[in-house]
């Protein structure tokens, strides 16, 4: 049996109630040459039974792996290591996808001639009312960096796309994420900042490839637990990764620099780090960090008085 062209990787933790949404989207895709890897991150609900029901229908090639809980950051990487197809996608366990998503992204990534210089093609997300999440890309799409997309062109909103396996796995092979084991939530940006800053390109296309479902009551959402000990280490690492990856490029974007430096200091303080420890983990901006520290410390005191966190 020949290898499929696309592998879908879905990390899932206690999402039995939403996985059917993903499954229905996949079985309705116009592009059929794919398989689905479900990485169960230690679910305690009936995820396994739901997946077995999917498998029994025989409509999609599904591989299911149950692991002790490692959180999404590590679980995604462990799933990507299992990919043998030319391309892969990471599908969340609670979203859905237009029926032409796989075909659209496959066609777009196949247009790239020099794929060794690229890691992905990113399209747009839409809400269930078909309104675009955030902004479209400028110039009817472009090739470049995630940094430029966010800060030069000021494009906002969740994006979604397809990855080139060879490029991604080569970068992942040289990336040590073992020290994040047991640390809880870690933003995926901690990894993609590193390759984006090194000049690995992304192609951005103005085509809708994901339906974004709001889940404001999700107790596990980071937006609902930004100030709890559960997520503050990961948020600290996200800010630190951004500052260290993009370095002096940030002097052209002072607002982004200050916002991320203050964010890094705030979450470092919450994690009981001293100013010397904060600066030790910074490659750049050490003097600015000293100057900004009183502001960050004062903000923490203000938040404590306002919210009792």
GROMACS .gro file of C-alpha atoms in nm:
model
  309
    1UNK     CA    1   0.000   0.000   0.000
    2UNK     CA    2   0.147   0.337  -0.107
    3UNK     CA    3   0.202   0.616   0.144
    4UNK     CA    4  -0.073   0.876   0.178
    5UNK     CA    5  -0.001   1.235   0.076
    6UNK     CA    6  -0.117   1.404   0.398
    7UNK     CA    7  -0.120   1.296   0.762
    8UNK     CA    8  -0.359   1.462   1.004
    9UNK     CA    9  -0.230   1.483   1.363
   10UNK     CA   10  -0.487   1.558   1.635
   11UNK     CA   11  -0.384   1.592   2.000
   12UNK     CA   12  -0.681   1.530   2.226
   13UNK     CA   13  -0.750   1.544   2.598
   14UNK     CA   14  -1.102   1.464   2.722
   15UNK     CA   15  -1.256   1.578   2.395
   16UNK     CA   16  -1.488   1.289   2.325
   17UNK     CA   17  -1.769   1.544   2.301
   18UNK     CA   18  -1.602   1.736   2.016
   19UNK     CA   19  -1.402   1.472   1.824
   20UNK     CA   20  -1.708   1.376   1.620
   21UNK     CA   21  -1.706   1.729   1.478
   22UNK     CA   22  -1.353   1.672   1.347
   23UNK     CA   23  -1.439   1.325   1.220
   24UNK     CA   24  -1.742   1.450   1.028
   25UNK     CA   25  -1.525   1.720   0.867
   26UNK     CA   26  -1.261   1.469   0.762
   27UNK     CA   27  -1.494   1.209   0.618
   28UNK     CA   28  -1.659   1.483   0.409
   29UNK     CA   29  -1.331   1.608   0.259
   30UNK     CA   30  -1.312   1.607  -0.121
   31UNK     CA   31  -0.943   1.508  -0.088
   32UNK     CA   32  -0.925   1.146   0.031
   33UNK     CA   33  -0.553   1.060   0.024
   34UNK     CA   34  -0.482   1.105   0.393
   35UNK     CA   35  -0.469   0.928   0.727
   36UNK     CA   36  -0.559   1.050   1.074
   37UNK     CA   37  -0.334   1.008   1.378
   38UNK     CA   38  -0.513   1.074   1.708
   39UNK     CA   39  -0.277   1.138   1.999
   40UNK     CA   40  -0.478   1.085   2.317
   41UNK     CA   41  -0.304   1.283   2.591
   42UNK     CA   42  -0.423   1.066   2.879
   43UNK     CA   43  -0.798   1.120   2.844
   44UNK     CA   44  -1.020   0.991   3.123
   45UNK     CA   45  -1.347   1.021   2.928
   46UNK     CA   46  -1.469   0.782   2.657
   47UNK     CA   47  -1.237   0.909   2.382
   48UNK     CA   48  -1.106   0.559   2.308
   49UNK     CA   49  -1.458   0.422   2.255
   50UNK     CA   50  -1.549   0.713   2.027
   51UNK     CA   51  -1.239   0.654   1.815
   52UNK     CA   52  -1.312   0.281   1.795
   53UNK     CA   53  -1.654   0.369   1.658
   54UNK     CA   54  -1.489   0.588   1.394
   55UNK     CA   55  -1.250   0.308   1.303
   56UNK     CA   56  -1.532   0.053   1.275
   57UNK     CA   57  -1.695   0.258   1.000
   58UNK     CA   58  -1.385   0.204   0.782
   59UNK     CA   59  -1.418   0.540   0.607
   60UNK     CA   60  -1.083   0.685   0.720
   61UNK     CA   61  -0.746   0.529   0.797
   62UNK     CA   62  -0.718   0.612   1.170
   63UNK     CA   63  -0.427   0.539   1.402
   64UNK     CA   64  -0.493   0.589   1.774
   65UNK     CA   65  -0.225   0.632   2.042
   66UNK     CA   66  -0.294   0.672   2.413
   67UNK     CA   67  -0.022   0.836   2.624
   68UNK     CA   68   0.020   0.948   2.981
   69UNK     CA   69  -0.075   1.316   3.005
   70UNK     CA   70   0.207   1.533   2.866
   71UNK     CA   71   0.005   1.837   2.753
   72UNK     CA   72  -0.042   1.954   2.396
   73UNK     CA   73   0.306   2.097   2.330
   74UNK     CA   74   0.482   1.762   2.370
   75UNK     CA   75   0.194   1.549   2.245
   76UNK     CA   76   0.192   1.731   1.911
   77UNK     CA   77   0.564   1.672   1.863
   78UNK     CA   78   0.532   1.304   1.947
   79UNK     CA   79   0.258   1.278   1.686
   80UNK     CA   80   0.462   1.460   1.421
   81UNK     CA   81   0.748   1.216   1.476
   82UNK     CA   82   0.512   0.941   1.356
   83UNK     CA   83   0.441   1.115   1.024
   84UNK     CA   84   0.586   0.951   0.710
   85UNK     CA   85   0.386   1.137   0.444
   86UNK     CA   86   0.517   1.436   0.247
   87UNK     CA   87   0.284   1.677   0.426
   88UNK     CA   88   0.099   1.693   0.755
   89UNK     CA   89  -0.151   1.910   0.938
   90UNK     CA   90  -0.225   1.955   1.307
   91UNK     CA   91  -0.601   1.960   1.357
   92UNK     CA   92  -0.740   2.063   1.692
   93UNK     CA   93  -0.986   1.826   1.856
   94UNK     CA   94  -1.269   2.080   1.870
   95UNK     CA   95  -1.278   2.252   1.530
   96UNK     CA   96  -1.424   2.169   1.191
   97UNK     CA   97  -1.299   2.223   0.838
   98UNK     CA   98  -1.459   2.316   0.506
   99UNK     CA   99  -1.489   2.016   0.275
  100UNK     CA  100  -1.225   2.152   0.037
  101UNK     CA  101  -0.963   2.229   0.307
  102UNK     CA  102  -0.726   1.940   0.235
  103UNK     CA  103  -0.749   1.984  -0.142
  104UNK     CA  104  -0.692   2.359  -0.117
  105UNK     CA  105  -0.386   2.329   0.106
  106UNK     CA  106  -0.242   2.037  -0.092
  107UNK     CA  107  -0.271   2.232  -0.416
  108UNK     CA  108  -0.110   2.541  -0.263
  109UNK     CA  109   0.186   2.363  -0.105
  110UNK     CA  110   0.250   2.167  -0.426
  111UNK     CA  111   0.302   2.499  -0.607
  112UNK     CA  112   0.615   2.568  -0.400
  113UNK     CA  113   0.916   2.469  -0.608
  114UNK     CA  114   1.196   2.516  -0.354
  115UNK     CA  115   1.033   2.345  -0.057
  116UNK     CA  116   1.358   2.319   0.140
  117UNK     CA  117   1.324   2.694   0.207
  118UNK     CA  118   0.968   2.662   0.335
  119UNK     CA  119   0.794   2.497   0.627
  120UNK     CA  120   0.425   2.565   0.570
  121UNK     CA  121   0.134   2.719   0.385
  122UNK     CA  122  -0.106   2.912   0.607
  123UNK     CA  123  -0.465   2.999   0.519
  124UNK     CA  124  -0.746   3.172   0.704
  125UNK     CA  125  -0.994   3.069   0.973
  126UNK     CA  126  -1.359   3.168   0.987
  127UNK     CA  127  -1.621   3.170   1.261
  128UNK     CA  128  -1.931   2.957   1.222
  129UNK     CA  129  -2.112   3.263   1.079
  130UNK     CA  130  -1.843   3.268   0.802
  131UNK     CA  131  -1.685   3.590   0.928
  132UNK     CA  132  -1.304   3.582   0.893
  133UNK     CA  133  -1.114   3.544   1.221
  134UNK     CA  134  -0.893   3.851   1.242
  135UNK     CA  135  -0.755   3.985   0.914
  136UNK     CA  136  -0.677   3.864   0.566
  137UNK     CA  137  -0.319   3.877   0.439
  138UNK     CA  138  -0.196   4.179   0.242
  139UNK     CA  139  -0.111   4.176  -0.130
  140UNK     CA  140  -0.349   3.884  -0.188
  141UNK     CA  141  -0.105   3.670   0.011
  142UNK     CA  142   0.273   3.665   0.035
  143UNK     CA  143   0.580   3.455   0.118
  144UNK     CA  144   0.772   3.546   0.430
  145UNK     CA  145   0.787   3.517   0.806
  146UNK     CA  146   0.525   3.486   1.075
  147UNK     CA  147   0.693   3.783   1.242
  148UNK     CA  148   0.638   4.004   0.937
  149UNK     CA  149   0.282   3.881   0.907
  150UNK     CA  150   0.207   3.981   1.267
  151UNK     CA  151   0.419   4.293   1.312
  152UNK     CA  152   0.500   4.441   0.969
  153UNK     CA  153   0.156   4.379   0.818
  154UNK     CA  154  -0.033   4.373   1.150
  155UNK     CA  155  -0.241   4.067   1.059
  156UNK     CA  156  -0.434   3.934   1.357
  157UNK     CA  157  -0.642   3.625   1.429
  158UNK     CA  158  -0.585   3.249   1.442
  159UNK     CA  159  -0.447   3.102   1.119
  160UNK     CA  160  -0.427   2.743   0.999
  161UNK     CA  161  -0.236   2.545   0.741
  162UNK     CA  162  -0.028   2.255   0.618
  163UNK     CA  163   0.336   2.169   0.696
  164UNK     CA  164   0.616   2.025   0.486
  165UNK     CA  165   0.722   1.715   0.677
  166UNK     CA  166   1.088   1.702   0.571
  167UNK     CA  167   1.156   2.060   0.680
  168UNK     CA  168   0.963   2.034   1.006
  169UNK     CA  169   1.106   1.700   1.118
  170UNK     CA  170   1.462   1.814   1.046
  171UNK     CA  171   1.412   2.119   1.268
  172UNK     CA  172   1.238   1.912   1.535
  173UNK     CA  173   1.525   1.662   1.539
  174UNK     CA  174   1.757   1.941   1.653
  175UNK     CA  175   1.513   2.086   1.907
  176UNK     CA  176   1.533   1.971   2.268
  177UNK     CA  177   1.191   1.991   2.432
  178UNK     CA  178   1.255   1.732   2.705
  179UNK     CA  179   1.294   2.003   2.969
  180UNK     CA  180   0.929   2.099   2.917
  181UNK     CA  181   0.813   1.758   3.035
  182UNK     CA  182   0.577   1.801   3.329
  183UNK     CA  183   0.562   2.179   3.292
  184UNK     CA  184   0.201   2.196   3.179
  185UNK     CA  185   0.084   2.433   2.909
  186UNK     CA  186   0.355   2.556   2.669
  187UNK     CA  187   0.260   2.768   2.364
  188UNK     CA  188   0.358   2.617   2.027
  189UNK     CA  189   0.517   2.954   1.945
  190UNK     CA  190   0.809   2.855   2.169
  191UNK     CA  191   0.913   2.626   1.882
  192UNK     CA  192   0.798   2.816   1.574
  193UNK     CA  193   0.967   3.139   1.690
  194UNK     CA  194   1.302   2.962   1.652
  195UNK     CA  195   1.262   2.853   1.290
  196UNK     CA  196   1.070   3.163   1.181
  197UNK     CA  197   1.349   3.386   1.314
  198UNK     CA  198   1.606   3.175   1.123
  199UNK     CA  199   1.441   3.259   0.790
  200UNK     CA  200   1.242   2.942   0.718
  201UNK     CA  201   0.958   3.076   0.506
  202UNK     CA  202   0.582   3.039   0.517
  203UNK     CA  203   0.343   3.099   0.228
  204UNK     CA  204   0.032   3.292   0.333
  205UNK     CA  205  -0.281   3.251   0.117
  206UNK     CA  206  -0.619   3.420   0.148
  207UNK     CA  207  -0.826   3.103   0.145
  208UNK     CA  208  -1.051   2.983   0.428
  209UNK     CA  209  -0.939   2.641   0.551
  210UNK     CA  210  -1.073   2.619   0.906
  211UNK     CA  211  -1.396   2.674   1.097
  212UNK     CA  212  -1.320   2.818   1.439
  213UNK     CA  213  -1.564   2.724   1.714
  214UNK     CA  214  -1.568   2.948   2.020
  215UNK     CA  215  -1.566   2.762   2.351
  216UNK     CA  216  -1.563   3.041   2.606
  217UNK     CA  217  -1.669   2.817   2.892
  218UNK     CA  218  -1.384   2.571   2.847
  219UNK     CA  219  -1.221   2.545   3.189
  220UNK     CA  220  -0.895   2.434   3.027
  221UNK     CA  221  -0.864   2.735   2.800
  222UNK     CA  222  -0.554   2.948   2.856
  223UNK     CA  223  -0.758   3.267   2.823
  224UNK     CA  224  -0.953   3.164   3.133
  225UNK     CA  225  -0.647   3.072   3.339
  226UNK     CA  226  -0.386   3.330   3.242
  227UNK     CA  227  -0.312   3.419   3.603
  228UNK     CA  228  -0.314   3.073   3.757
  229UNK     CA  229  -0.003   2.874   3.836
  230UNK     CA  230  -0.123   2.616   3.585
  231UNK     CA  231  -0.029   2.824   3.280
  232UNK     CA  232   0.206   3.097   3.395
  233UNK     CA  233   0.528   2.901   3.330
  234UNK     CA  234   0.429   2.843   2.968
  235UNK     CA  235   0.331   3.205   2.918
  236UNK     CA  236   0.667   3.313   3.060
  237UNK     CA  237   0.846   3.080   2.817
  238UNK     CA  238   0.641   3.213   2.526
  239UNK     CA  239   0.748   3.571   2.592
  240UNK     CA  240   1.110   3.470   2.653
  241UNK     CA  241   1.123   3.269   2.331
  242UNK     CA  242   0.988   3.564   2.133
  243UNK     CA  243   1.241   3.808   2.277
  244UNK     CA  244   1.539   3.575   2.234
  245UNK     CA  245   1.442   3.452   1.888
  246UNK     CA  246   1.381   3.786   1.719
  247UNK     CA  247   1.644   3.983   1.910
  248UNK     CA  248   1.746   4.323   1.775
  249UNK     CA  249   1.482   4.306   1.501
  250UNK     CA  250   1.244   4.420   1.774
  251UNK     CA  251   1.403   4.766   1.794
  252UNK     CA  252   1.203   4.850   1.479
  253UNK     CA  253   0.888   4.756   1.668
  254UNK     CA  254   0.914   4.928   2.009
  255UNK     CA  255   0.554   4.855   2.111
  256UNK     CA  256   0.602   4.483   2.049
  257UNK     CA  257   0.934   4.490   2.231
  258UNK     CA  258   0.797   4.662   2.541
  259UNK     CA  259   0.479   4.453   2.549
  260UNK     CA  260   0.669   4.124   2.530
  261UNK     CA  261   0.941   4.233   2.773
  262UNK     CA  262   0.682   4.340   3.032
  263UNK     CA  263   0.488   4.018   2.971
  264UNK     CA  264   0.804   3.813   3.023
  265UNK     CA  265   0.883   3.997   3.346
  266UNK     CA  266   0.528   3.972   3.483
  267UNK     CA  267   0.508   3.596   3.436
  268UNK     CA  268   0.863   3.554   3.562
  269UNK     CA  269   0.772   3.739   3.881
  270UNK     CA  270   0.464   3.519   3.921
  271UNK     CA  271   0.704   3.224   3.891
  272UNK     CA  272   0.913   3.372   4.176
  273UNK     CA  273   1.213   3.471   3.963
  274UNK     CA  274   1.437   3.756   4.074
  275UNK     CA  275   1.552   4.031   3.838
  276UNK     CA  276   1.895   3.868   3.808
  277UNK     CA  277   1.731   3.537   3.711
  278UNK     CA  278   1.506   3.716   3.462
  279UNK     CA  279   1.803   3.883   3.294
  280UNK     CA  280   2.013   3.566   3.296
  281UNK     CA  281   1.762   3.404   3.060
  282UNK     CA  282   1.758   3.702   2.821
  283UNK     CA  283   1.997   3.723   2.525
  284UNK     CA  284   1.913   4.088   2.463
  285UNK     CA  285   1.755   4.390   2.632
  286UNK     CA  286   1.915   4.336   2.974
  287UNK     CA  287   1.953   4.709   3.045
  288UNK     CA  288   1.602   4.781   2.924
  289UNK     CA  289   1.482   4.497   3.144
  290UNK     CA  290   1.633   4.666   3.450
  291UNK     CA  291   1.461   4.993   3.358
  292UNK     CA  292   1.124   4.826   3.296
  293UNK     CA  293   1.127   4.602   3.603
  294UNK     CA  294   0.963   4.855   3.844
  295UNK     CA  295   0.673   4.893   3.599
  296UNK     CA  296   0.623   4.516   3.577
  297UNK     CA  297   0.649   4.473   3.954
  298UNK     CA  298   0.400   4.756   4.010
  299UNK     CA  299   0.156   4.600   3.767
  300UNK     CA  300   0.172   4.271   3.956
  301UNK     CA  301   0.088   4.449   4.282
  302UNK     CA  302  -0.201   4.628   4.110
  303UNK     CA  303  -0.342   4.301   3.974
  304UNK     CA  304  -0.316   4.139   4.316
  305UNK     CA  305  -0.517   4.422   4.469
  306UNK     CA  306  -0.777   4.410   4.191
  307UNK     CA  307  -0.825   4.037   4.147
  308UNK     CA  308  -0.675   3.867   4.454
  309UNK     CA  309  -0.484   3.627   4.230
   0.00000   0.00000   0.00000
